[in-house]
mmCIF file of C-alpha atoms in Angstrom:
data_model
loop_
_atom_site.group_PDB
_atom_site.id
_atom_site.type_symbol
_atom_site.label_atom_id
_atom_site.label_comp_id
_atom_site.label_asym_id
_atom_site.label_seq_id
_atom_site.Cartn_x
_atom_site.Cartn_y
_atom_site.Cartn_z
ATOM 1 C CA UNK A 161 24.524 9.368 -149.509
ATOM 2 C CA UNK A 162 23.814 9.201 -145.278
ATOM 3 C CA UNK A 163 25.501 7.347 -142.736
ATOM 4 C CA UNK A 164 23.189 5.777 -140.850
ATOM 5 C CA UNK A 165 24.157 4.408 -136.828
ATOM 6 C CA UNK A 166 22.134 1.908 -134.845
ATOM 7 C CA UNK A 167 22.811 0.770 -131.365
ATOM 8 C CA UNK A 168 21.346 -1.213 -128.281
ATOM 9 C CA UNK A 169 18.035 -2.974 -128.482
ATOM 10 C CA UNK A 170 17.461 0.160 -132.409
ATOM 11 C CA UNK A 171 20.508 -2.404 -133.485
ATOM 12 C CA UNK A 172 18.620 -5.604 -132.169
ATOM 13 C CA UNK A 173 15.644 -4.476 -133.805
ATOM 14 C CA UNK A 174 16.330 -3.768 -137.148
ATOM 15 C CA UNK A 175 19.092 -6.319 -137.460
ATOM 16 C CA UNK A 176 22.658 -4.022 -138.150
ATOM 17 C CA UNK A 177 24.368 -2.206 -137.066
ATOM 18 C CA UNK A 178 25.115 0.663 -140.008
ATOM 19 C CA UNK A 179 23.600 0.991 -143.211
ATOM 20 C CA UNK A 180 24.532 3.936 -146.553
ATOM 21 C CA UNK A 181 21.564 5.019 -148.032
ATOM 22 C CA UNK A 182 21.134 7.089 -150.332
ATOM 23 C CA UNK A 183 19.022 10.971 -149.425
ATOM 24 C CA UNK A 184 16.060 10.574 -151.330
ATOM 25 C CA UNK A 185 14.746 13.591 -154.188
ATOM 26 C CA UNK A 186 12.596 15.711 -152.093
ATOM 27 C CA UNK A 187 13.656 14.572 -148.458
ATOM 28 C CA UNK A 188 14.591 16.959 -146.699
ATOM 29 C CA UNK A 189 14.558 16.551 -143.189
ATOM 30 C CA UNK A 190 14.070 13.851 -140.140
ATOM 31 C CA UNK A 191 10.208 13.427 -139.972
ATOM 32 C CA UNK A 192 11.343 12.563 -144.380
ATOM 33 C CA UNK A 193 14.490 10.893 -144.376
ATOM 34 C CA UNK A 194 13.011 8.377 -141.029
ATOM 35 C CA UNK A 195 9.830 7.431 -143.154
ATOM 36 C CA UNK A 196 12.114 6.307 -146.197
ATOM 37 C CA UNK A 197 14.595 4.158 -143.422
ATOM 38 C CA UNK A 198 11.147 2.658 -142.086
ATOM 39 C CA UNK A 199 10.209 1.608 -145.643
ATOM 40 C CA UNK A 200 13.122 -0.141 -145.704
ATOM 41 C CA UNK A 201 10.900 -2.743 -144.254
ATOM 42 C CA UNK A 202 8.899 -4.195 -141.569
ATOM 43 C CA UNK A 203 11.517 -4.518 -138.849
ATOM 44 C CA UNK A 204 13.122 -1.147 -139.673
ATOM 45 C CA UNK A 205 9.729 -0.300 -139.639
ATOM 46 C CA UNK A 206 8.189 -1.373 -135.734
ATOM 47 C CA UNK A 207 12.060 -0.232 -134.816
ATOM 48 C CA UNK A 208 11.449 3.987 -135.176
ATOM 49 C CA UNK A 209 7.640 4.055 -134.575
ATOM 50 C CA UNK A 210 8.698 2.787 -131.011
ATOM 51 C CA UNK A 211 8.231 6.515 -128.686
ATOM 52 C CA UNK A 212 10.955 6.447 -127.244
ATOM 53 C CA UNK A 213 13.398 6.055 -130.216
ATOM 54 C CA UNK A 214 15.502 9.193 -130.141
ATOM 55 C CA UNK A 215 17.523 11.008 -132.860
ATOM 56 C CA UNK A 216 20.747 12.530 -133.406
ATOM 57 C CA UNK A 217 22.092 14.499 -136.893
ATOM 58 C CA UNK A 218 25.776 14.716 -136.708
ATOM 59 C CA UNK A 219 25.876 12.895 -133.174
ATOM 60 C CA UNK A 220 23.427 16.022 -132.563
ATOM 61 C CA UNK A 221 20.102 14.718 -130.332
ATOM 62 C CA UNK A 222 17.985 16.469 -133.364
ATOM 63 C CA UNK A 223 14.184 16.413 -133.492
ATOM 64 C CA UNK A 224 11.811 15.532 -136.558
ATOM 65 C CA UNK A 225 11.917 19.106 -138.589
ATOM 66 C CA UNK A 226 15.410 19.378 -138.881
ATOM 67 C CA UNK A 227 17.559 20.124 -142.420
ATOM 68 C CA UNK A 228 19.130 16.264 -143.205
ATOM 69 C CA UNK A 229 21.928 17.261 -145.967
ATOM 70 C CA UNK A 230 23.991 14.764 -148.159
ATOM 71 C CA UNK A 231 27.159 13.832 -145.793
ATOM 72 C CA UNK A 232 25.270 13.787 -142.255
ATOM 73 C CA UNK A 233 25.150 11.101 -140.264
ATOM 74 C CA UNK A 234 22.389 10.435 -138.748
ATOM 75 C CA UNK A 235 21.310 7.500 -136.168
ATOM 76 C CA UNK A 236 18.811 5.940 -134.225
ATOM 77 C CA UNK A 237 19.081 4.943 -130.858
ATOM 78 C CA UNK A 238 17.222 3.681 -127.688
ATOM 79 C CA UNK A 239 16.755 6.528 -124.277
ATOM 80 C CA UNK A 240 20.559 6.105 -122.445
ATOM 81 C CA UNK A 241 21.325 4.224 -119.258
ATOM 82 C CA UNK A 242 24.999 4.933 -118.918
ATOM 83 C CA UNK A 243 26.245 6.647 -115.978
ATOM 84 C CA UNK B 10 39.188 18.922 -118.559
ATOM 85 C CA UNK B 11 39.591 15.195 -118.637
ATOM 86 C CA UNK B 12 37.423 13.042 -120.587
ATOM 87 C CA UNK B 13 38.276 9.635 -120.976
ATOM 88 C CA UNK B 14 35.995 6.521 -122.162
ATOM 89 C CA UNK B 15 38.105 3.310 -122.279
ATOM 90 C CA UNK B 16 37.985 -0.388 -121.172
ATOM 91 C CA UNK B 17 39.777 -0.557 -118.788
ATOM 92 C CA UNK B 18 39.508 -0.191 -114.984
ATOM 93 C CA UNK B 19 41.200 3.500 -113.213
ATOM 94 C CA UNK B 20 42.247 4.117 -110.017
ATOM 95 C CA UNK B 21 40.577 6.256 -107.115
ATOM 96 C CA UNK B 22 43.599 7.092 -105.431
ATOM 97 C CA UNK B 23 45.259 8.232 -109.179
ATOM 98 C CA UNK B 24 42.745 9.960 -110.182
ATOM 99 C CA UNK B 25 42.348 11.224 -107.216
ATOM 100 C CA UNK B 26 45.378 13.098 -107.040
ATOM 101 C CA UNK B 27 45.366 14.116 -110.511
ATOM 102 C CA UNK B 28 42.957 15.786 -109.958
ATOM 103 C CA UNK B 29 44.575 17.194 -106.999
ATOM 104 C CA UNK B 30 47.359 18.507 -109.175
ATOM 105 C CA UNK B 31 45.391 20.702 -111.347
ATOM 106 C CA UNK B 32 43.455 22.594 -108.563
ATOM 107 C CA UNK B 33 46.246 24.244 -106.883
ATOM 108 C CA UNK B 34 42.977 27.373 -105.826
ATOM 109 C CA UNK B 35 40.882 25.133 -104.759
ATOM 110 C CA UNK B 36 39.402 24.106 -101.113
ATOM 111 C CA UNK B 37 37.197 21.218 -102.190
ATOM 112 C CA UNK B 38 37.146 17.914 -104.549
ATOM 113 C CA UNK B 39 34.995 16.056 -105.161
ATOM 114 C CA UNK B 40 34.890 12.299 -105.978
ATOM 115 C CA UNK B 41 32.510 9.799 -107.365
ATOM 116 C CA UNK B 42 32.353 7.221 -108.082
ATOM 117 C CA UNK B 43 29.399 4.374 -110.105
ATOM 118 C CA UNK B 44 29.833 1.108 -109.057
ATOM 119 C CA UNK B 45 27.878 -1.926 -110.804
ATOM 120 C CA UNK B 46 25.292 -3.507 -109.196
ATOM 121 C CA UNK B 47 24.814 -7.513 -107.973
ATOM 122 C CA UNK B 48 20.835 -7.625 -108.436
ATOM 123 C CA UNK B 49 18.369 -5.846 -110.582
ATOM 124 C CA UNK B 50 14.503 -5.859 -110.551
ATOM 125 C CA UNK B 51 14.319 -9.062 -111.083
ATOM 126 C CA UNK B 52 16.629 -11.048 -108.874
ATOM 127 C CA UNK B 53 20.949 -11.077 -109.073
ATOM 128 C CA UNK B 54 23.046 -10.028 -112.141
ATOM 129 C CA UNK B 55 26.300 -11.717 -113.635
ATOM 130 C CA UNK B 56 27.954 -8.546 -114.952
ATOM 131 C CA UNK B 57 26.963 -5.703 -117.261
ATOM 132 C CA UNK B 58 28.391 -4.807 -121.276
ATOM 133 C CA UNK B 59 28.327 -1.776 -122.058
ATOM 134 C CA UNK B 60 28.001 -0.264 -125.608
ATOM 135 C CA UNK B 61 28.445 3.261 -126.627
ATOM 136 C CA UNK B 62 28.293 6.044 -129.803
ATOM 137 C CA UNK B 63 32.612 7.090 -129.746
ATOM 138 C CA UNK B 64 32.189 10.066 -131.609
ATOM 139 C CA UNK B 65 28.937 11.324 -129.733
ATOM 140 C CA UNK B 66 29.445 10.160 -126.660
ATOM 141 C CA UNK B 67 32.716 12.361 -126.127
ATOM 142 C CA UNK B 68 31.207 15.334 -127.688
ATOM 143 C CA UNK B 69 27.870 15.300 -125.617
ATOM 144 C CA UNK B 70 30.107 15.615 -121.992
ATOM 145 C CA UNK B 71 32.274 18.164 -122.865
ATOM 146 C CA UNK B 72 29.264 19.642 -123.411
ATOM 147 C CA UNK B 73 27.709 18.920 -120.580
ATOM 148 C CA UNK B 74 31.006 19.705 -119.340
ATOM 149 C CA UNK B 75 30.868 23.678 -120.362
ATOM 150 C CA UNK B 76 27.094 24.027 -119.161
ATOM 151 C CA UNK B 77 28.614 23.277 -115.660
ATOM 152 C CA UNK B 78 30.915 25.622 -115.953
ATOM 153 C CA UNK B 79 29.124 28.362 -116.763
ATOM 154 C CA UNK B 80 26.920 27.644 -114.114
ATOM 155 C CA UNK B 81 29.655 27.160 -111.164
ATOM 156 C CA UNK B 82 32.955 28.181 -110.677
ATOM 157 C CA UNK B 83 34.607 24.729 -110.830
ATOM 158 C CA UNK B 84 38.329 24.569 -111.074
ATOM 159 C CA UNK B 85 38.782 21.139 -112.266
ATOM 160 C CA UNK B 86 36.818 18.170 -113.766
ATOM 161 C CA UNK B 87 37.175 14.272 -114.307
ATOM 162 C CA UNK B 88 34.943 11.840 -116.246
ATOM 163 C CA UNK B 89 35.740 8.458 -117.354
ATOM 164 C CA UNK B 90 33.101 6.498 -117.989
ATOM 165 C CA UNK B 91 33.953 2.900 -119.078
ATOM 166 C CA UNK B 92 32.574 0.532 -122.322
ATOM 167 C CA UNK B 93 32.613 -3.332 -122.775
ATOM 168 C CA UNK B 94 32.288 -5.763 -120.497
ATOM 169 C CA UNK B 95 32.238 -5.819 -116.518
ATOM 170 C CA UNK B 96 31.182 -7.023 -113.550
ATOM 171 C CA UNK B 97 29.577 -7.332 -111.107
ATOM 172 C CA UNK B 98 30.699 -4.733 -108.039
ATOM 173 C CA UNK B 99 33.566 -3.421 -111.130
ATOM 174 C CA UNK B 100 33.782 0.544 -111.390
ATOM 175 C CA UNK B 101 31.501 2.225 -113.671
ATOM 176 C CA UNK B 102 32.595 5.964 -114.022
ATOM 177 C CA UNK B 103 34.484 8.674 -111.933
ATOM 178 C CA UNK B 104 33.350 12.516 -111.990
ATOM 179 C CA UNK B 105 35.216 14.297 -110.423
ATOM 180 C CA UNK B 106 35.506 17.537 -109.656
ATOM 181 C CA UNK B 107 37.314 20.446 -107.584
ATOM 182 C CA UNK B 108 35.975 24.004 -107.013
ATOM 183 C CA UNK B 109 37.030 26.904 -104.671
ATOM 184 C CA UNK B 110 34.445 26.128 -102.346
ATOM 185 C CA UNK B 111 32.836 23.032 -101.308
ATOM 186 C CA UNK B 112 28.605 23.478 -102.172
ATOM 187 C CA UNK B 113 29.607 24.029 -106.226
ATOM 188 C CA UNK B 114 32.116 20.726 -106.149
ATOM 189 C CA UNK B 115 28.785 19.025 -104.360
ATOM 190 C CA UNK B 116 26.567 20.776 -107.245
ATOM 191 C CA UNK B 117 29.178 20.110 -110.414
ATOM 192 C CA UNK B 118 29.336 17.017 -109.702
ATOM 193 C CA UNK B 119 26.253 15.842 -109.145
ATOM 194 C CA UNK B 120 24.600 17.800 -112.197
ATOM 195 C CA UNK B 121 27.387 16.200 -114.715
ATOM 196 C CA UNK B 122 26.464 12.751 -113.061
ATOM 197 C CA UNK B 123 22.106 13.984 -113.530
ATOM 198 C CA UNK B 124 23.161 14.896 -117.138
ATOM 199 C CA UNK B 125 25.782 11.765 -118.354
ATOM 200 C CA UNK B 126 22.480 9.830 -117.197
ATOM 201 C CA UNK B 127 19.851 10.989 -119.370
ATOM 202 C CA UNK B 128 22.474 12.143 -122.489
ATOM 203 C CA UNK B 129 25.363 10.814 -123.105
ATOM 204 C CA UNK B 130 25.115 8.255 -125.269
ATOM 205 C CA UNK B 131 25.809 4.721 -123.520
ATOM 206 C CA UNK B 132 23.042 1.614 -123.203
ATOM 207 C CA UNK B 133 23.846 -1.134 -120.363
ATOM 208 C CA UNK B 134 23.087 -4.781 -120.703
ATOM 209 C CA UNK B 135 22.568 -6.879 -117.811
ATOM 210 C CA UNK B 136 23.805 -11.007 -117.836
ATOM 211 C CA UNK B 137 21.464 -12.360 -116.289
ATOM 212 C CA UNK B 138 23.053 -16.074 -114.050
ATOM 213 C CA UNK B 139 22.244 -17.570 -117.322
ATOM 214 C CA UNK B 140 23.931 -15.996 -119.337
ATOM 215 C CA UNK B 141 21.058 -14.413 -121.277
ATOM 216 C CA UNK B 142 21.051 -11.015 -121.463
ATOM 217 C CA UNK B 143 18.831 -7.860 -121.993
ATOM 218 C CA UNK B 144 18.790 -4.159 -122.093
ATOM 219 C CA UNK B 145 18.389 -2.311 -119.292
ATOM 220 C CA UNK B 146 15.390 0.270 -119.146
ATOM 221 C CA UNK B 147 15.620 3.975 -118.725
ATOM 222 C CA UNK B 148 13.951 5.288 -115.604
ATOM 223 C CA UNK B 149 12.008 7.974 -115.077
ATOM 224 C CA UNK B 150 14.181 9.009 -112.018
ATOM 225 C CA UNK B 151 16.617 9.544 -114.036
ATOM 226 C CA UNK B 152 15.122 12.147 -116.194
ATOM 227 C CA UNK B 153 13.246 13.585 -112.967
ATOM 228 C CA UNK B 154 17.410 14.215 -110.892
ATOM 229 C CA UNK B 155 17.974 15.969 -114.561
ATOM 230 C CA UNK B 156 15.037 18.372 -114.531
ATOM 231 C CA UNK B 157 15.050 19.559 -111.167
ATOM 232 C CA UNK B 158 18.794 22.283 -112.308
#
């Protein structure tokens, strides 16, 4: 199972903060997993297709080639604006 | 290092004294505080709401401090960042750095703020006087400020 988190504008767009998603057979990287989440509906497709969406795997910034394993926590969020 | 993410406000004087106690060999302390402005490009605002990704925030701030420590000889570092609902003119963030010499303290504090603003997972929402709230977009100028390091 993958714990998926959405923050800020991305959370508003998809309409939920957290989901548990089964890692599909054959999916082993961030790009593949993101395609799985996008396939869950139009809101997910739209929110995660924005060019500036950032992805973290286990609380570290990730790129699309990074490996995803069962038990990981994957977060999607917009560019940060603290400080 | 002392890193705190919390809803309540902080007392700059008290934080300065705590940092100074941890800086026996220092010759300089630099303290930066960030405040909530009462306007944005479109006009007046009525406070902000700050959200974050708790598990990642702490890790990211620690990594930023480690990077600063590898570049400058810093004696002690304090970072406090508030979350939740903040009012106009409230303090949002404090970065305090002590070092043997002032240049390292200035540069270390500046470096930590530039990376905090572009890497730490905080998001601001501005509340309008009508009560609507809008997410703040990231600024290109913040990205540029980070690239100078």
